[in-house]
mmCIF file of C-alpha atoms in Angstrom:
data_model
loop_
_atom_site.group_PDB
_atom_site.id
_atom_site.type_symbol
_atom_site.label_atom_id
_atom_site.label_comp_id
_atom_site.label_asym_id
_atom_site.label_seq_id
_atom_site.Cartn_x
_atom_site.Cartn_y
_atom_site.Cartn_z
ATOM 1 C CA ASP R 1 -0.955 -3.103 -17.105
ATOM 2 C CA GLN R 2 1.565 -1.602 -14.716
ATOM 3 C CA GLN R 3 0.409 1.969 -14.243
ATOM 4 C CA VAL R 4 3.090 2.756 -11.674
ATOM 5 C CA LYS R 5 6.614 1.511 -12.317
ATOM 6 C CA GLN R 6 9.746 1.458 -10.265
ATOM 7 C CA ASN R 7 12.336 0.276 -12.713
ATOM 8 C CA SER R 8 15.185 -0.168 -10.259
ATOM 9 C CA PRO R 9 14.656 -3.285 -8.138
ATOM 10 C CA SER R 10 17.486 -2.301 -5.819
ATOM 11 C CA LEU R 11 19.771 0.563 -4.854
ATOM 12 C CA SER R 12 22.897 0.505 -2.735
ATOM 13 C CA VAL R 13 24.212 3.704 -1.145
ATOM 14 C CA GLN R 14 26.916 4.651 1.325
ATOM 15 C CA GLU R 15 25.869 6.155 4.642
ATOM 16 C CA GLY R 16 25.794 9.939 4.487
ATOM 17 C CA ARG R 17 25.270 10.049 0.739
ATOM 18 C CA ILE R 18 22.089 10.839 -1.171
ATOM 19 C CA SER R 19 19.629 8.100 -2.112
ATOM 20 C CA ILE R 20 17.465 8.774 -5.141
ATOM 21 C CA LEU R 21 14.553 6.467 -5.810
ATOM 22 C CA ASN R 22 12.604 6.854 -9.024
ATOM 23 C CA CYS R 23 9.049 6.165 -10.092
ATOM 24 C CA ASP R 24 7.203 6.537 -13.390
ATOM 25 C CA TYR R 25 3.483 6.461 -14.013
ATOM 26 C CA THR R 26 1.310 6.203 -17.087
ATOM 27 C CA ASN R 27 -2.173 7.199 -15.901
ATOM 28 C CA SER R 28 -2.632 10.946 -16.400
ATOM 29 C CA MET R 29 -5.588 10.869 -13.983
ATOM 30 C CA PHE R 30 -3.253 10.293 -11.035
ATOM 31 C CA ASP R 31 -3.115 13.448 -8.970
ATOM 32 C CA TYR R 32 -1.721 12.404 -5.603
ATOM 33 C CA PHE R 33 1.483 10.520 -5.054
ATOM 34 C CA LEU R 34 2.873 8.862 -1.969
ATOM 35 C CA TRP R 35 5.987 7.039 -0.861
ATOM 36 C CA TYR R 36 5.812 4.197 1.604
ATOM 37 C CA LYS R 37 8.619 2.379 3.347
ATOM 38 C CA LYS R 38 8.353 -1.272 4.260
ATOM 39 C CA TYR R 39 10.417 -3.457 6.543
ATOM 40 C CA PRO R 40 10.195 -7.257 6.286
ATOM 41 C CA ALA R 41 7.114 -8.782 7.917
ATOM 42 C CA GLU R 42 5.553 -5.372 8.507
ATOM 43 C CA GLY R 43 2.981 -3.306 6.664
ATOM 44 C CA PRO R 44 3.974 -0.268 4.607
ATOM 45 C CA THR R 45 4.610 2.931 6.572
ATOM 46 C CA PHE R 46 3.669 6.276 5.071
ATOM 47 C CA LEU R 47 6.690 8.458 4.407
ATOM 48 C CA ILE R 48 5.817 11.519 2.342
ATOM 49 C CA SER R 49 3.326 12.615 -0.297
ATOM 50 C CA ILE R 50 2.849 15.219 -2.980
ATOM 51 C CA SER R 51 -0.171 16.640 -4.728
ATOM 52 C CA SER R 52 -0.105 17.210 -8.473
ATOM 53 C CA ILE R 53 -0.382 20.966 -7.933
ATOM 54 C CA LYS R 54 3.119 20.957 -6.471
ATOM 55 C CA ASP R 55 6.461 19.941 -7.864
ATOM 56 C CA LYS R 56 8.320 19.490 -4.595
ATOM 57 C CA ASN R 57 7.562 18.536 -1.018
ATOM 58 C CA GLU R 58 10.094 18.333 1.765
ATOM 59 C CA ASP R 59 9.998 16.664 5.173
ATOM 60 C CA GLY R 60 13.273 16.553 7.039
ATOM 61 C CA ARG R 61 15.702 14.316 5.191
ATOM 62 C CA PHE R 62 13.062 13.313 2.641
ATOM 63 C CA THR R 63 12.136 15.289 -0.466
ATOM 64 C CA VAL R 64 9.775 14.199 -3.206
ATOM 65 C CA PHE R 65 9.929 15.777 -6.652
ATOM 66 C CA LEU R 66 7.156 15.544 -9.215
ATOM 67 C CA ASN R 67 7.574 16.143 -12.950
ATOM 68 C CA LYS R 68 4.055 15.958 -14.368
ATOM 69 C CA SER R 69 5.053 16.425 -17.985
ATOM 70 C CA ALA R 70 7.405 13.447 -17.746
ATOM 71 C CA LYS R 71 5.024 11.514 -15.469
ATOM 72 C CA HIS R 72 7.940 10.945 -13.144
ATOM 73 C CA LEU R 73 8.562 11.354 -9.464
ATOM 74 C CA SER R 74 11.553 10.771 -7.283
ATOM 75 C CA LEU R 75 12.333 10.480 -3.602
ATOM 76 C CA HIS R 76 15.566 11.952 -2.308
ATOM 77 C CA ILE R 77 16.951 10.935 1.067
ATOM 78 C CA VAL R 78 19.763 13.108 2.358
ATOM 79 C CA PRO R 79 21.803 12.077 4.234
ATOM 80 C CA SER R 80 21.106 8.371 3.973
ATOM 81 C CA GLN R 81 21.318 6.324 7.162
ATOM 82 C CA PRO R 82 21.602 2.553 7.685
ATOM 83 C CA GLY R 83 18.144 2.603 9.299
ATOM 84 C CA ASP R 84 16.725 3.744 5.963
ATOM 85 C CA SER R 85 17.447 0.297 4.531
ATOM 86 C CA ALA R 86 14.031 -1.046 3.520
ATOM 87 C CA VAL R 87 11.774 -1.521 0.508
ATOM 88 C CA TYR R 88 10.355 1.742 -0.819
ATOM 89 C CA PHE R 89 7.080 1.812 -2.684
ATOM 90 C CA CYS R 90 5.763 4.582 -4.838
ATOM 91 C CA ALA R 91 1.960 4.830 -4.952
ATOM 92 C CA ALA R 92 -0.582 6.980 -6.750
ATOM 93 C CA SER R 93 -4.264 7.775 -6.497
ATOM 94 C CA ALA R 94 -6.735 9.489 -8.780
ATOM 95 C CA VAL R 95 -9.822 11.596 -8.442
ATOM 96 C CA ALA R 96 -12.529 9.926 -10.518
ATOM 97 C CA GLY R 97 -15.828 11.642 -11.194
ATOM 98 C CA GLY R 98 -15.054 14.332 -8.664
ATOM 99 C CA THR R 99 -14.564 11.789 -5.897
ATOM 100 C CA SER R 100 -11.360 10.485 -4.474
ATOM 101 C CA TYR R 101 -11.660 7.088 -2.870
ATOM 102 C CA GLY R 102 -8.010 7.103 -1.983
ATOM 103 C CA LYS R 103 -7.449 3.777 -3.721
ATOM 104 C CA LEU R 104 -3.722 3.383 -4.249
ATOM 105 C CA THR R 105 -1.864 1.889 -7.195
ATOM 106 C CA PHE R 106 1.604 0.787 -6.155
ATOM 107 C CA GLY R 107 4.863 0.267 -7.974
ATOM 108 C CA GLN R 108 6.862 -2.930 -7.536
ATOM 109 C CA GLY R 109 9.181 -1.428 -4.961
ATOM 110 C CA THR R 110 12.892 -0.653 -4.733
ATOM 111 C CA ILE R 111 15.095 -2.290 -2.118
ATOM 112 C CA LEU R 112 17.356 0.364 -0.611
ATOM 113 C CA THR R 113 20.485 -0.733 1.224
ATOM 114 C CA VAL R 114 22.486 1.894 3.051
ATOM 115 C CA HIS R 115 25.966 0.688 3.997
ATOM 116 C CA PRO R 116 27.699 2.054 7.095
ATOM 117 C CA ASP B 1 -0.688 3.014 19.892
ATOM 118 C CA THR B 2 -4.081 2.816 18.157
ATOM 119 C CA GLY B 3 -2.854 2.008 14.673
ATOM 120 C CA VAL B 4 -4.425 -0.425 12.234
ATOM 121 C CA SER B 5 -4.555 -3.895 13.759
ATOM 122 C CA GLN B 6 -4.766 -7.143 11.808
ATOM 123 C CA ASN B 7 -5.335 -10.653 13.077
ATOM 124 C CA PRO B 8 -3.988 -13.206 12.785
ATOM 125 C CA ARG B 9 -0.451 -12.231 11.776
ATOM 126 C CA HIS B 10 0.149 -15.608 10.183
ATOM 127 C CA LYS B 11 -2.172 -18.312 8.904
ATOM 128 C CA ILE B 12 -1.273 -21.675 7.430
ATOM 129 C CA THR B 13 -4.157 -23.592 5.938
ATOM 130 C CA LYS B 14 -4.740 -26.596 3.764
ATOM 131 C CA ARG B 15 -5.974 -26.134 0.249
ATOM 132 C CA GLY B 16 -9.747 -26.136 0.131
ATOM 133 C CA GLN B 17 -10.236 -24.749 3.622
ATOM 134 C CA ASN B 18 -11.896 -21.421 4.398
ATOM 135 C CA VAL B 19 -10.036 -18.659 6.205
ATOM 136 C CA THR B 20 -11.114 -15.355 7.696
ATOM 137 C CA PHE B 21 -8.970 -12.360 8.552
ATOM 138 C CA ARG B 22 -9.896 -9.411 10.707
ATOM 139 C CA CYS B 23 -8.896 -5.756 10.469
ATOM 140 C CA ASP B 24 -9.474 -3.085 13.090
ATOM 141 C CA PRO B 25 -8.856 0.346 11.552
ATOM 142 C CA ILE B 26 -7.850 3.530 13.310
ATOM 143 C CA SER B 27 -10.989 4.506 15.209
ATOM 144 C CA GLU B 28 -11.803 7.808 13.512
ATOM 145 C CA HIS B 29 -11.108 6.515 10.002
ATOM 146 C CA ASN B 30 -14.212 5.824 7.949
ATOM 147 C CA ARG B 31 -12.377 4.491 4.906
ATOM 148 C CA LEU B 32 -11.020 0.966 4.916
ATOM 149 C CA TYR B 33 -9.092 -0.875 2.207
ATOM 150 C CA TRP B 34 -7.860 -4.397 1.638
ATOM 151 C CA TYR B 35 -4.762 -5.053 -0.450
ATOM 152 C CA ARG B 36 -2.856 -8.193 -1.341
ATOM 153 C CA GLN B 37 0.896 -8.369 -1.760
ATOM 154 C CA THR B 38 2.868 -11.203 -3.313
ATOM 155 C CA LEU B 39 6.623 -11.620 -3.301
ATOM 156 C CA GLY B 40 8.470 -9.006 -5.326
ATOM 157 C CA GLN B 41 5.358 -6.998 -6.055
ATOM 158 C CA GLY B 42 3.725 -3.939 -4.592
ATOM 159 C CA PRO B 43 0.389 -4.188 -2.814
ATOM 160 C CA GLU B 44 -2.594 -4.668 -5.126
ATOM 161 C CA PHE B 45 -5.992 -3.175 -4.339
ATOM 162 C CA LEU B 46 -8.750 -5.650 -3.508
ATOM 163 C CA THR B 47 -11.667 -3.691 -2.088
ATOM 164 C CA TYR B 48 -12.731 -0.467 -0.391
ATOM 165 C CA PHE B 49 -15.304 0.448 2.258
ATOM 166 C CA GLN B 50 -16.633 3.812 3.206
ATOM 167 C CA ASN B 51 -18.242 3.255 6.582
ATOM 168 C CA GLU B 52 -20.184 -0.002 6.126
ATOM 169 C CA ALA B 53 -20.681 0.349 2.371
ATOM 170 C CA GLN B 54 -18.429 -1.645 0.060
ATOM 171 C CA LEU B 55 -17.972 0.831 -2.772
ATOM 172 C CA GLU B 56 -15.412 -0.821 -4.994
ATOM 173 C CA LYS B 57 -14.126 -4.317 -5.661
ATOM 174 C CA SER B 58 -11.176 -5.256 -7.820
ATOM 175 C CA ARG B 59 -11.539 -7.922 -10.483
ATOM 176 C CA LEU B 60 -8.814 -9.688 -8.456
ATOM 177 C CA LEU B 61 -11.516 -10.394 -5.886
ATOM 178 C CA SER B 62 -12.985 -13.614 -7.227
ATOM 179 C CA ASP B 63 -16.285 -14.999 -5.978
ATOM 180 C CA ARG B 64 -14.343 -17.036 -3.403
ATOM 181 C CA PHE B 65 -13.452 -13.786 -1.652
ATOM 182 C CA SER B 66 -15.871 -11.784 0.426
ATOM 183 C CA ALA B 67 -15.342 -8.781 2.640
ATOM 184 C CA GLU B 68 -17.610 -7.152 5.160
ATOM 185 C CA ARG B 69 -17.607 -4.163 7.445
ATOM 186 C CA PRO B 70 -20.907 -4.644 9.243
ATOM 187 C CA LYS B 71 -20.959 -1.679 11.586
ATOM 188 C CA GLY B 72 -18.509 0.545 9.817
ATOM 189 C CA SER B 73 -15.781 -0.313 12.281
ATOM 190 C CA PHE B 74 -13.799 -3.564 11.939
ATOM 191 C CA SER B 75 -13.737 -5.534 8.705
ATOM 192 C CA THR B 76 -13.349 -9.191 7.812
ATOM 193 C CA LEU B 77 -11.982 -10.755 4.654
ATOM 194 C CA GLU B 78 -12.990 -14.358 4.008
ATOM 195 C CA ILE B 79 -11.483 -16.664 1.428
ATOM 196 C CA GLN B 80 -13.448 -19.802 0.676
ATOM 197 C CA ARG B 81 -11.970 -22.976 -0.781
ATOM 198 C CA THR B 82 -8.429 -21.626 -0.604
ATOM 199 C CA GLU B 83 -5.991 -22.335 -3.423
ATOM 200 C CA GLN B 84 -2.205 -22.260 -3.388
ATOM 201 C CA GLY B 85 -2.330 -19.093 -5.483
ATOM 202 C CA ASP B 86 -4.034 -17.332 -2.585
ATOM 203 C CA SER B 87 -0.786 -17.464 -0.612
ATOM 204 C CA ALA B 88 0.162 -13.837 -0.049
ATOM 205 C CA MET B 89 0.327 -11.040 2.495
ATOM 206 C CA TYR B 90 -3.110 -9.508 3.030
ATOM 207 C CA LEU B 91 -2.899 -5.878 4.080
ATOM 208 C CA CYS B 92 -5.572 -3.673 5.542
ATOM 209 C CA ALA B 93 -5.374 0.112 5.507
ATOM 210 C CA SER B 94 -7.571 2.923 6.727
ATOM 211 C CA SER B 95 -7.837 6.647 6.163
ATOM 212 C CA VAL B 96 -10.028 9.614 6.914
ATOM 213 C CA GLN B 97 -12.446 10.774 4.275
ATOM 214 C CA GLY B 98 -11.286 13.559 2.020
ATOM 215 C CA VAL B 99 -9.132 14.348 -0.947
ATOM 216 C CA ASN B 100 -5.446 13.546 -0.759
ATOM 217 C CA THR B 101 -5.356 11.726 2.519
ATOM 218 C CA GLU B 102 -2.749 9.116 3.279
ATOM 219 C CA ALA B 103 -3.682 5.565 4.145
ATOM 220 C CA PHE B 104 -2.212 3.871 7.190
ATOM 221 C CA PHE B 105 -1.494 0.174 6.927
ATOM 222 C CA GLY B 106 -1.648 -2.648 9.397
ATOM 223 C CA GLN B 107 1.110 -5.213 9.751
ATOM 224 C CA GLY B 108 -0.678 -7.648 7.472
ATOM 225 C CA THR B 109 -1.745 -11.287 7.635
ATOM 226 C CA ARG B 110 0.616 -13.724 5.941
ATOM 227 C CA LEU B 111 -1.425 -16.553 4.409
ATOM 228 C CA THR B 112 0.232 -19.795 3.343
ATOM 229 C CA VAL B 113 -1.899 -22.386 1.596
ATOM 230 C CA VAL B 114 -0.340 -25.863 1.603
#
């Protein structure tokens, strides 16, 4: 039961262009969404997040968009740089019974390659 | 840098042996999580501590797995009678208490069972 899905295993982009990574979820209880970036042999690094009360959050070159009706979110990276090459994970958490434990459900990840 | 620290970084063990991993969270974080990641997959939740209390365990955590956080600071994850299917990256994360707080991950412990 994959509640968070990243359907594109990989994405290749030219330096300077926009990278768009997509994520779909099925659990309507999810109310907080995060993107993590992971380099080989390292743990995931937090990138950006968005609460379900918003539809957009921006941080420098990174913007996350949330479409609650479609249960879809995306991460835009503009402009893309070779150092952005990594695996990107979408994650979601839910408030259950009025309490948020912060437990994350992750997608399978998308490998982003930015070519110089 | 006082990020999340995990030890060891790598562990190779023979099938049937017991292994123990340690996680030191960010000092002011009272929430601590263990996740497991296998090749080509995202991290999967194993268990969660708030201070010293273990509040949730995934069904992935069989009875061969046990986790502790005795004083609400560092945590240990022990796997008894390891199997080849236990080979994975074990990740620890910590966060502050509250709604919508991001978790910070350690570098993980890569376990290989031979």
